[in-house]
Coordinates of C-alpha atoms and ligand atoms in Angstrom, one line a residue:
X21 CA -10.3 -18.8 20.4
X22 CA -8.5 -15.6 20.6
X23 CA -7.6 -14.3 17.0
X24 CA -3.4 -14.0 16.5
X25 CA -3.7 -9.5 16.6
X26 CA -1.2 -8.6 14.7
X27 CA -0.1 -4.5 15.7
X28 CA 1.3 -1.8 14.1
X29 CA 4.1 -0.7 16.3
X30 CA 6.8 1.3 14.6
X31 CA 6.7 3.9 12.1
X32 CA 6.1 3.3 8.2
X33 CA 8.4 3.3 5.2
X34 CA 5.5 3.8 3.2
X35 CA 2.5 6.1 3.4
X36 CA 0.0 4.1 5.0
X37 CA -2.0 4.8 1.1
X38 CA -0.7 5.2 -1.7
X39 CA -3.8 6.8 -3.2
X40 CA -4.4 10.3 -3.8
X41 CA -5.9 13.4 -5.7
X42 CA -2.0 15.3 -6.6
X43 CA 0.7 13.6 -7.9
X44 CA 3.6 14.3 -10.7
X45 CA 5.9 11.8 -12.5
X46 CA 8.6 11.1 -14.4
X47 CA 10.3 8.7 -16.7
X48 CA 13.9 7.9 -17.0
X49 CA 15.5 7.7 -20.0
X50 CA 14.8 4.3 -21.1
X51 CA 17.6 2.6 -23.3
X52 CA 19.4 5.4 -24.1
X53 CA 18.0 8.8 -25.8
X54 CA 19.1 7.5 -29.4
X55 CA 17.5 3.9 -29.4
X56 CA 15.5 4.0 -33.0
X57 CA 12.3 2.9 -31.1
X58 CA 9.6 5.7 -29.7
X59 CA 9.2 4.6 -25.7
X60 CA 5.9 3.8 -24.9
X61 CA 5.5 5.0 -21.3
X62 CA 2.6 5.2 -20.2
X63 CA -0.1 5.7 -16.5
X64 CA -1.8 2.9 -15.3
X65 CA -5.1 4.9 -13.0
X66 CA -7.7 3.9 -11.1
X67 CA -9.9 5.5 -10.1
X68 CA -12.1 4.3 -7.0
X69 CA -14.5 6.2 -6.7
X70 CA -18.1 7.3 -9.0
X71 CA -17.2 10.8 -10.9
X72 CA -14.1 10.9 -10.5
X73 CA -12.3 14.2 -12.7
X74 CA -8.6 12.6 -13.9
X75 CA -6.4 16.1 -15.2
X76 CA -3.5 14.6 -17.1
X77 CA -1.2 17.4 -18.0
X78 CA 2.2 16.5 -20.2
X79 CA 4.3 19.6 -19.1
X80 CA 3.3 22.2 -21.2
X81 CA 2.5 20.0 -24.6
X82 CA -0.8 18.3 -23.8
X83 CA -3.8 18.9 -21.7
X84 CA -6.3 15.8 -21.6
X85 CA -8.9 15.2 -18.7
X86 CA -10.9 11.7 -18.1
X87 CA -14.0 10.8 -16.4
X88 CA -13.8 7.5 -15.0
X89 CA -16.3 5.2 -12.5
X90 CA -15.9 3.5 -9.4
X91 CA -13.6 0.1 -9.5
X92 CA -12.1 2.1 -13.0
X93 CA -8.9 0.9 -14.5
X94 CA -6.9 2.4 -17.1
X95 CA -4.2 2.5 -19.4
X96 CA -3.0 6.2 -20.7
X97 CA 0.2 6.4 -23.1
X98 CA 1.8 9.4 -23.0
X99 CA 3.5 11.6 -25.4
X100 CA 7.0 10.5 -26.2
X101 CA 9.2 14.2 -25.7
X102 CA 8.5 13.5 -21.7
X103 CA 11.1 11.0 -21.2
X104 CA 13.6 13.0 -19.7
X105 CA 16.7 13.3 -21.7
X106 CA 20.8 13.3 -20.8
X107 CA 19.8 17.4 -19.7
X108 CA 20.9 17.9 -15.9
X109 CA 17.6 20.0 -14.9
X110 CA 14.3 19.4 -16.7
X111 CA 10.3 19.9 -16.6
X112 CA 9.4 17.7 -18.6
X113 CA 6.9 15.7 -15.9
X114 CA 3.0 14.8 -15.5
X115 CA 1.5 16.2 -13.1
X116 CA -1.4 14.5 -12.4
X117 CA -5.2 15.9 -10.9
X118 CA -7.9 14.4 -9.7
X119 CA -11.2 15.4 -7.1
X120 CA -10.7 12.0 -5.8
X121 CA -8.0 9.5 -4.5
X122 CA -7.1 7.8 -7.2
X123 CA -4.0 5.1 -7.7
X124 CA -0.7 5.0 -9.9
X125 CA 1.4 3.3 -11.6
X126 CA 4.1 4.6 -14.5
X127 CA 5.3 2.0 -16.6
X128 CA 8.9 3.1 -18.8
X129 CA 8.3 0.4 -21.6
X130 CA 10.0 1.3 -24.6
X131 CA 10.8 -2.3 -27.1
X132 CA 11.5 -5.2 -24.4
X133 CA 12.9 -2.3 -22.0
X134 CA 9.8 -2.0 -19.3
X135 CA 10.2 -1.5 -15.8
X136 CA 7.9 -0.3 -13.2
X137 CA 6.5 2.4 -10.3
X138 CA 4.5 2.7 -7.7
X139 CA 3.8 5.9 -7.5
X140 CA 3.0 8.1 -4.6
X141 CA 0.8 11.2 -4.8
X142 CA 2.4 15.1 -4.0
X143 CA 0.7 14.8 -0.3
X144 CA 2.7 11.6 1.5
X145 CA 6.0 12.3 -0.3
X146 CA 8.9 11.7 2.2
X147 CA 11.9 15.4 2.4
X148 CA 14.9 12.7 3.2
X149 CA 15.7 9.9 1.4
X150 CA 18.7 7.4 1.7
X151 CA 20.3 5.9 -1.5
X152 CA 21.1 2.1 -1.2
X153 CA 24.6 1.1 -2.3
X154 CA 24.9 1.2 -6.5
X155 CA 25.1 -3.4 -6.8
X156 CA 27.8 -5.0 -8.6
X157 CA 26.7 -5.3 -12.4
X158 CA 29.3 -7.5 -15.0
X159 CA 29.8 -4.9 -18.5
X160 CA 28.0 -2.2 -16.1
X161 CA 29.5 -0.9 -12.8
X162 CA 32.7 -3.0 -13.8
X163 CA 34.5 -0.8 -15.4
X164 CA 36.2 1.6 -14.7
X165 CA 35.9 4.4 -17.2
X166 CA 33.3 5.9 -18.5
X167 CA 33.1 5.6 -22.2
X168 CA 29.8 7.0 -24.5
X169 CA 28.5 4.0 -25.0
X170 CA 24.5 3.7 -22.6
X171 CA 25.7 1.6 -20.6
X172 CA 28.5 2.0 -19.3
X173 CA 27.3 5.1 -17.9
X174 CA 26.8 5.4 -14.4
X175 CA 23.9 5.0 -12.1
X176 CA 21.6 7.7 -11.8
X177 CA 19.8 9.3 -9.0
X178 CA 17.2 11.6 -10.0
X179 CA 14.6 13.7 -7.8
X180 CA 11.3 14.8 -9.0
X181 CA 10.3 17.8 -7.6
X182 CA 6.8 18.2 -6.0
X183 CA 5.1 21.1 -7.1
X184 CA 6.4 24.1 -5.5
X185 CA 9.9 26.0 -5.3
X186 CA 12.6 23.6 -3.9
X187 CA 16.0 23.3 -2.3
X188 CA 17.2 19.3 -2.4
X189 CA 20.9 18.3 -1.1
X190 CA 22.8 15.3 -2.4
X191 CA 24.4 13.9 0.6
X192 CA 27.9 12.7 -0.4
X193 CA 32.0 14.1 -0.2
X194 CA 31.2 16.9 -2.2
X195 CA 27.4 17.5 -1.3
X196 CA 25.7 19.3 -3.3
X197 CA 22.8 21.8 -3.3
X198 CA 20.0 23.6 -5.9
X199 CA 16.6 24.8 -6.7
X200 CA 13.8 23.5 -8.4
X201 CA 11.6 24.7 -9.7
X202 CA 7.4 23.0 -9.5
X203 CA 7.3 20.7 -11.3
X204 CA 11.2 20.0 -12.6
X205 CA 13.8 17.3 -12.8
X206 CA 16.9 17.1 -11.8
X207 CA 19.3 13.9 -12.2
X208 CA 22.1 12.7 -11.3
X209 CA 25.1 10.7 -12.5
X210 CA 27.0 9.4 -9.1
X211 CA 30.2 6.3 -8.4
X212 CA 31.0 4.9 -6.0
X213 CA 33.9 6.6 -5.5
X214 CA 30.8 10.0 -5.2
X215 CA 29.8 8.4 -1.8
X216 CA 26.7 9.9 -2.3
X217 CA 24.6 7.8 1.0
X218 CA 21.4 9.9 0.7
X219 CA 19.1 12.8 -0.5
X220 CA 17.8 15.3 1.6
X221 CA 14.5 18.4 0.7
X222 CA 12.7 21.9 1.7
X223 CA 9.6 20.1 0.2
X224 CA 8.6 16.4 -0.5
X225 CA 9.8 14.4 -3.4
X226 CA 10.1 11.7 -5.2
X227 CA 13.4 9.8 -5.5
X228 CA 14.7 7.4 -8.4
X229 CA 17.8 5.0 -8.2
X230 CA 18.2 3.9 -11.0
X231 CA 19.9 3.6 -14.5
X232 CA 19.7 4.3 -17.7
X233 CA 20.3 0.6 -19.1
X234 CA 22.5 -1.1 -16.8
X235 CA 23.6 -5.3 -18.2
X236 CA 21.5 -8.4 -17.7
X237 CA 21.1 -11.4 -18.6
X238 CA 22.0 -12.4 -22.1
X239 CA 24.3 -9.9 -22.4
X240 CA 21.8 -7.3 -22.9
X241 CA 20.7 -3.8 -21.3
X242 CA 17.8 -2.8 -20.1
X243 CA 16.8 -0.6 -17.8
X244 CA 17.1 -0.6 -15.0
X245 CA 14.9 2.1 -12.4
X246 CA 13.2 2.1 -9.1
X247 CA 11.1 4.6 -6.5
X248 CA 12.8 4.6 -3.2
X249 CA 10.9 4.2 -0.3
X250 CA 11.6 7.4 2.3
X251 CA 14.1 6.9 5.1
X252 CA 12.7 6.0 8.0
X253 CA 13.2 4.1 11.5
X254 CA 12.5 1.1 14.2
X255 CA 13.3 -2.5 13.6
X256 CA 12.1 -3.0 10.6
X257 CA 11.0 -6.7 9.4
X258 CA 10.5 -7.7 5.9
X259 CA 9.7 -11.7 4.3
X260 CA 11.7 -11.9 0.6
X261 CA 9.1 -15.1 -0.7
X262 CA 12.2 -17.3 -2.8
X263 CA 9.8 -15.8 -6.1
X264 CA 11.2 -12.3 -6.2
X265 CA 14.0 -13.7 -6.2
X266 CA 16.3 -16.1 -8.9
X267 CA 17.4 -19.3 -9.2
X268 CA 20.6 -18.9 -9.5
X269 CA 21.8 -16.5 -6.8
X270 CA 22.5 -13.6 -8.3
X271 CA 19.5 -12.1 -6.2
X272 CA 21.2 -9.2 -3.7
X273 CA 19.8 -6.7 -0.8
X274 CA 20.8 -3.6 -0.4
X275 CA 20.1 -1.8 2.0
X276 CA 19.2 1.7 2.8
X277 CA 21.2 2.7 5.6
X278 CA 25.1 1.6 5.1
X279 CA 26.6 1.2 1.8
X280 CA 26.0 -3.3 1.4
X281 CA 25.4 -5.9 -1.0
X282 CA 24.2 -8.6 1.0
X283 CA 24.1 -12.0 -0.4
X284 CA 20.3 -13.8 -0.3
X285 CA 20.7 -16.5 1.0
X286 CA 16.7 -18.3 0.1
X287 CA 17.2 -20.7 3.3
X288 CA 16.8 -17.4 5.4
X289 CA 14.5 -14.7 3.5
X290 CA 13.2 -12.7 6.4
X291 CA 16.1 -9.8 7.1
X292 CA 15.6 -6.8 10.1
X293 CA 17.1 -3.2 8.6
X294 CA 16.5 0.1 10.6
X295 CA 15.6 1.4 7.4
X296 CA 14.6 0.4 3.6
X297 CA 16.1 -3.0 2.2
X298 CA 15.8 -3.2 -2.2
X299 CA 16.2 -5.9 -3.8
X300 CA 18.6 -6.2 -6.6
X301 CA 18.6 -9.3 -9.1
X302 CA 20.1 -8.4 -12.9
X303 CA 16.3 -6.7 -14.6
X304 CA 14.9 -5.3 -11.0
X305 CA 15.3 -3.2 -8.2
X306 CA 12.6 -3.8 -6.0
X307 CA 11.7 -2.2 -3.0
X308 CA 10.6 -5.2 -0.6
X309 CA 7.4 -4.5 1.8
X310 CA 7.9 -3.8 5.4
X311 CA 6.4 -5.6 7.9
X312 CA 4.5 -2.5 9.4
X313 CA 3.3 -1.5 6.0
X314 CA 1.2 -5.0 5.8
X315 CA -2.1 -3.7 4.2
X316 CA -5.2 -4.9 3.5
X317 CA -6.5 -3.8 0.5
X318 CA -4.6 -3.1 -2.9
X319 CA -4.2 -2.9 -6.5
X320 CA -3.2 -5.1 -9.2
X321 CA -3.5 -4.8 -12.9
X322 CA -3.0 -7.1 -16.8
X323 CA 0.0 -5.1 -19.0
X324 CA -0.5 -5.1 -22.7
X325 CA 1.4 -7.5 -24.3
X326 CA 3.2 -8.4 -20.5
X327 CA 2.8 -11.5 -18.6
X328 CA 1.9 -10.3 -15.2
X329 CA 1.6 -11.7 -11.8
X330 CA 1.4 -10.9 -8.1
X331 CA 3.0 -12.3 -5.3
X332 CA 1.0 -12.1 -1.8
X333 CA 2.4 -12.9 1.4
X334 CA -0.4 -13.0 4.5
X335 CA 0.0 -14.6 8.5
X336 CA -0.9 -19.2 7.7
X337 CA -3.4 -18.6 10.2
X338 CA -5.3 -15.8 7.6
X339 CA -4.4 -17.3 4.3
X340 CA -7.7 -17.8 3.8
X341 CA -9.2 -14.9 4.4
X342 CA -7.9 -13.5 0.2
X343 CA -10.1 -12.1 -1.8
X344 CA -10.1 -11.3 -5.5
X345 CA -12.3 -9.5 -6.3
X346 CA -15.6 -10.9 -4.9
X347 CA -14.2 -14.0 -4.4
X348 CA -11.4 -15.3 -2.5
X349 CA -8.7 -16.6 -4.2
X350 CA -9.0 -19.5 -6.5
X351 CA -6.2 -23.3 -6.0
X352 CA -4.2 -20.9 -3.7
X353 CA -0.5 -22.2 -4.0
X354 CA 0.4 -21.4 -0.1
X355 CA 3.8 -21.9 1.1
X356 CA 5.0 -21.9 3.4
X357 CA 8.3 -18.9 4.0
X358 CA 10.6 -21.2 5.9
X359 CA 11.2 -19.9 9.8
X360 CA 8.7 -17.5 9.8
X361 CA 5.0 -17.0 10.4
X362 CA 3.6 -16.7 6.8
X363 CA 3.5 -18.1 4.1
X364 CA 2.9 -17.1 -0.3
X365 CA 1.5 -17.5 -2.9
X366 CA 2.0 -16.5 -7.1
X367 CA -0.9 -15.7 -9.5
X368 CA -1.6 -14.3 -12.4
X369 CA -3.2 -11.4 -13.5
X370 CA -6.0 -12.6 -15.8
X371 CA -8.4 -9.9 -15.7
X372 CA -8.1 -6.6 -16.8
X373 CA -7.7 -5.3 -13.1
X374 CA -7.7 -7.0 -10.2
X375 CA -8.6 -5.3 -6.0
X376 CA -7.0 -7.6 -4.0
X377 CA -8.5 -7.4 0.0
X378 CA -8.4 -9.5 2.9
X379 CA -11.2 -9.7 5.2
X380 CA -9.8 -9.6 8.5
X381 CA -5.9 -9.7 8.2
X382 CA -3.7 -7.3 6.6
X383 CA -0.6 -9.4 4.1
X384 CA 1.9 -7.6 1.6
X385 CA 1.0 -7.7 -2.2
X386 CA 4.1 -7.6 -5.0
X387 CA 3.5 -6.4 -8.4
X388 CA 5.2 -7.9 -11.4
X389 CA 6.0 -9.0 -13.7
X390 CA 7.9 -9.8 -17.4
X391 CA 8.3 -9.0 -21.1
X392 CA 11.1 -10.7 -23.2
X393 CA 13.6 -11.5 -20.8
X394 CA 12.9 -7.9 -19.4
X395 CA 12.0 -8.3 -15.3
X396 CA 9.8 -5.3 -13.5
X397 CA 7.6 -5.2 -10.7
X398 CA 6.7 -3.1 -8.0
X399 CA 4.9 -2.8 -4.3
X400 CA 1.6 -2.5 -5.4
X401 CA -0.5 0.2 -4.4
X402 CA -2.6 0.6 -1.1
X403 CA -5.6 1.5 -0.9
X404 CA -6.9 0.7 2.3
X405 CA -5.1 -0.4 6.0
X406 CA -8.0 -1.4 7.4
X407 CA -9.1 -5.2 6.6
X408 CA -12.8 -5.2 7.6
X409 CA -14.9 -8.9 6.3
X410 CA -17.0 -6.9 3.9
X411 CA -15.0 -5.7 2.1
X412 CA -12.0 -2.8 0.2
X413 CA -12.4 0.0 3.0
X414 CA -11.6 3.1 1.3
X415 CA -13.1 5.4 4.7
X416 CA -12.4 2.7 7.9
X417 CA -15.3 2.1 9.8
X418 CA -15.8 4.3 13.2
X419 CA -15.7 2.4 16.6
X420 CA -14.9 4.5 19.7
X421 CA -16.0 3.3 23.1
X422 CA -17.5 6.4 25.6
X423 CA -15.1 8.3 27.9
X424 CA -17.4 8.3 31.4
X425 CA -20.2 6.1 32.6
X426 CA -23.9 6.1 31.6
X427 CA -27.5 4.6 31.8
X428 CA -28.7 2.5 28.2
X429 CA -31.1 5.4 27.4
X430 CA -27.9 8.8 27.5
X431 CA -25.1 5.7 25.8
X432 CA -28.0 6.2 22.8
X433 CA -27.5 10.8 23.2
X434 CA -24.1 10.8 24.1
X435 CA -23.2 8.4 20.6
X436 CA -25.6 10.6 19.0
X437 CA -23.4 13.6 19.7
X438 CA -20.3 12.0 17.7
X439 CA -22.2 10.9 15.1
X440 CA -22.0 7.8 16.0
X441 CA -25.0 5.3 16.4
X442 CA -24.8 2.8 19.9
X443 CA -24.0 -0.5 17.3
X444 CA -26.1 -2.8 16.5
X445 CA -24.2 -6.3 17.1
X446 CA -26.1 -8.2 14.6
X447 CA -24.0 -11.0 12.5
X448 CA -20.9 -13.0 13.6
X449 CA -18.6 -11.8 11.3
X450 CA -18.8 -8.6 12.3
X451 CA -19.0 -9.6 15.9
X452 CA -15.3 -11.8 15.2
X453 CA -14.4 -7.8 13.8
X454 CA -16.1 -5.9 16.5
X455 CA -14.6 -8.1 18.8
X456 CA -10.8 -8.0 17.7
X457 CA -11.1 -4.2 17.5
X458 CA -11.9 -3.8 20.8
X459 CA -9.1 -6.4 22.1
X460 CA -6.4 -4.5 20.3
X461 CA -7.6 -1.0 21.6
X462 CA -5.8 -1.2 25.3
X463 CA -5.5 -3.5 28.1
X464 CA -7.1 -1.3 30.2
X465 CA -10.4 -0.7 27.8
X466 CA -13.6 -0.5 30.5
X467 CA -15.4 -4.2 31.8
X468 CA -18.4 -3.5 30.8
X469 CA -20.1 -1.7 27.9
X470 CA -23.9 -0.9 26.6
X471 CA -25.0 -2.0 23.2
X472 CA -27.4 -1.2 20.8
X473 CA -29.7 -4.5 22.6
X474 CA -33.4 -4.3 24.0
X475 CA -36.3 -5.9 25.7
X476 CA -39.5 -4.0 24.0
X477 CA -41.8 -3.6 26.5
X478 CA -44.2 -3.9 24.5
X479 CA -43.8 -7.9 24.0
X480 CA -40.5 -7.8 25.5
X481 CA -38.8 -9.5 22.7
X482 CA -34.8 -8.6 22.1
X483 CA -34.8 -5.9 19.5
X484 CA -31.4 -4.7 18.2
X485 CA -31.1 -0.8 17.4
X486 CA -30.4 -0.5 14.0
X487 CA -34.3 -3.1 13.4
X488 CA -31.9 -6.4 12.1
X489 CA -33.2 -9.6 13.1
X490 CA -32.2 -10.5 16.2
X491 CA -31.0 -14.0 15.0
X492 CA -27.2 -13.8 16.6
X493 CA -26.1 -13.0 20.1
X494 CA -23.7 -14.0 22.6
X495 CA -25.3 -14.5 25.8
X496 CA -23.0 -15.2 28.7
X497 CA -23.1 -19.0 31.1
X498 CA -27.5 -18.2 32.2
X499 CA -27.7 -15.0 30.4
X500 CA -30.3 -13.7 29.4
X501 CA -32.0 -13.8 32.5
X502 CA -35.8 -12.8 33.8
X503 CA -38.1 -10.0 32.3
X504 CA -36.8 -8.6 36.3
X505 CA -32.9 -8.9 35.3
X506 CA -33.2 -6.2 33.2
X507 CA -34.1 -4.5 30.1
X508 CA -31.3 -3.8 28.7
X509 CA -27.7 -5.3 26.6
X510 CA -24.4 -4.8 28.4
X511 CA -21.2 -6.8 26.9
X512 CA -18.2 -8.1 29.6
X513 CA -15.3 -7.9 28.5
X514 CA -13.5 -10.2 30.5
X515 CA -9.5 -10.7 30.9
X516 CA -9.3 -7.9 27.0
X517 CA -10.3 -10.9 25.5
X518 CA -13.2 -13.0 26.1
X519 CA -16.6 -11.5 25.4
X520 CA -20.3 -12.4 27.2
X521 CA -22.9 -10.2 26.9
X522 CA -25.6 -10.1 29.7
X523 CA -29.6 -8.0 31.2
X524 CA -29.0 -5.2 33.0
X525 CA -31.1 -2.8 34.8
X526 CA -30.6 0.3 32.2
X527 CA -30.2 2.9 34.0
X528 CA -26.9 1.2 35.0
X529 CA -23.4 3.0 34.3
X530 CA -21.5 0.7 31.7
X531 CA -19.6 2.7 29.0
X532 CA -21.1 3.7 25.1
X533 CA -19.7 1.0 22.1
X534 CA -20.8 3.6 19.3
X535 CA -19.9 3.4 15.7
X536 CA -20.1 3.4 12.7
X537 CA -20.0 2.4 9.2
X538 CA -17.3 1.7 6.5
X539 CA -17.0 3.2 3.6
X540 CA -16.6 0.2 1.1
X541 CA -15.0 0.2 -2.7
X542 CA -18.4 -0.7 -3.9
X543 CA -19.4 -4.3 -4.5
X544 CA -20.4 -3.6 -8.4
X545 CA -16.0 -1.7 -8.8
X546 CA -14.7 -6.0 -7.2
Ligands
NAG11 C1 13.6 -5.4 -30.2 O1 13.4 -6.0 -29.1 C2 13.0 -7.5 -30.4 C3 13.7 -8.1 -29.8 O2 12.6 -8.5 -28.5 C4 14.6 -6.9 -31.1 O3 14.5 -7.9 -32.5 C5 14.2 -5.5 -32.2 O4 14.9 -5.8 -32.9 C6 14.6 -5.2 -31.3 N1 14.4 -4.0 -32.0 C7 14.6 -2.4 -32.1 C8 14.6 -1.4 -33.2 O5 15.9 -2.2 -31.2
NAG12 C1 2.8 21.9 -11.4 O1 1.3 21.1 -12.1 C2 0.7 21.8 -11.0 C3 -0.2 20.3 -10.8 O2 0.3 19.3 -10.2 C4 0.4 22.8 -11.8 O3 -1.2 23.2 -10.9 C5 1.3 23.5 -12.3 O4 0.6 24.0 -12.1 C6 2.5 23.2 -12.2 N1 3.4 24.7 -12.9 C7 4.5 24.6 -13.2 C8 5.0 25.3 -12.5 O5 4.0 24.4 -14.0
NAG13 C1 24.8 17.7 -15.5 O1 26.0 16.7 -14.9 C2 26.8 16.3 -15.7 C3 27.0 14.6 -14.9 O2 27.0 14.7 -14.3 C4 28.3 17.2 -14.7 O3 29.4 17.1 -15.9 C5 27.5 18.7 -14.7 O4 28.5 19.9 -13.7 C6 25.8 18.5 -15.1 N1 25.2 20.3 -14.8 C7 25.1 21.2 -13.9 C8 24.8 22.2 -14.7 O5 24.3 20.7 -12.9
NAG14 C1 -36.4 1.5 12.8 O1 -37.6 0.5 12.5 C2 -38.4 1.8 13.0 C3 -40.0 1.3 13.5 O2 -40.1 1.0 12.2 C4 -37.7 2.8 13.2 O3 -38.8 4.3 13.4 C5 -37.1 3.8 12.6 O4 -36.1 4.6 11.8 C6 -35.6 2.1 12.0 N1 -34.7 2.6 12.5 C7 -33.8 2.3 12.2 C8 -32.2 3.1 12.4 O5 -33.4 2.5 10.6

């Protein structure tokens, strides 16, 4: 069977991975600065490598260094002073530094007002963000007079600078330009009539969009914030599993390239947009994951005292490949997504740590949850975009076809000169993965390639260069021939998708197929 190829064609909204070494996090005012319960704001840090040393600096008043091991995931409760109050400009940010890549999620938590955000590392932040339309929120945005009641205050755009001096422009009817010091934040109150459309910065920034205490169901108000995805171009597809929406028709889509508010229609759960799309329902602003941003390994975590779940969306042909930790997803209730080739499911995050990964395909994973009547969620942090049947990839395998046709022995040397090995394809899962990659590489890929298998000159038995036992092979019809037909194994690509092996004269010229193994998240960390 020819595998369906899920090619990544357009520019992505999220960076390839959301793990990194340096992060700056800001916690917007939650509910109201004068609210009697102090904030319990937190970050959740997941380490991917052993001997990870993370420095946690809370503005100027606290510094903590922690040591973490691969797969360890830990919450750190921050000082209440770190929460931004009303000031336009503030230096109250959290700075995280690490010697190895980590994944970071921010959790703003104050009594029953909870919001979470995916934190993108500084080196993957963007310089331009489009501001979506302000959603209609009865009791918050439909009251003209700005009285000094938090729930009737305007929406906010908060710009979080990274670690260098920066100039930032807020584009609207009256553009505003400000300078920001390293690690500083600027808050702007925005109303529809201001026509605020975008944030442009000289150097990368994070942009938060939301409200301190927006009215949600039941006449309560709660924090409503999201980290905006960077602008992007392309004709992007967004799929909306129904569990992300509310059942009462109060869900809307906010495409950031137009100031429109589109009611979500569950019978057409796919939208196309040339830029980011935010889903709004009372209590939640959720950036949707574009099809081009689907990835292969994610981290999701439960939060103490809260109900948390993951929503997974994957091509219907590949639902069996979803793994949670070291085993396949248990008893998934896959449901078709109307009018698409995708299926989706929701499952509770039971354990303290969860790596969700796919063996052969990319997918979308959302993290979400509830606390009382509060809703929260964010796209799950991405560890890798490259699927691998063996696990969660930290560094992808390398597969390289040589640029010239040469002999078999010269092919070994050629691969070595690239710090790779002539490939040994000794099991069927690996074979399927490699075939799929070669088929994806290009249509004009060479027809004849050398692989790392030959006959022993002593015994005539076939052996692999990496010493794996020869159990699975993929000989073409009538192959291999007799000893006199050839001593070395070549692979033939027919019509760009079908592969067959043949024995050949080792001096014949073919293209070396070179390989090196991936670095995977340790099994013990799954
Ligand atoms: C916190 O929220 C609960 C309801 O979830 C409410 O009963 C309680 O009064 C709140 N605490 C404060 C200090 O407002
Ligand atoms: C900004 O944060 C970085 C860590 O990300 C730190 O090294 C630097 O000293 C901070 N700069 C200022 C001016 O606070
Ligand atoms: C701070 O924000 C308020 C509300 O948007 C605005 O009226 C005021 O001019 C701002 N102050 C500065 C120094 O930017
Ligand atoms: C394979 O085995 C041979 C003989 O024992 C050894 O010299 C060689 O280093 C082995 N190769 C690999 C890749 O382990």
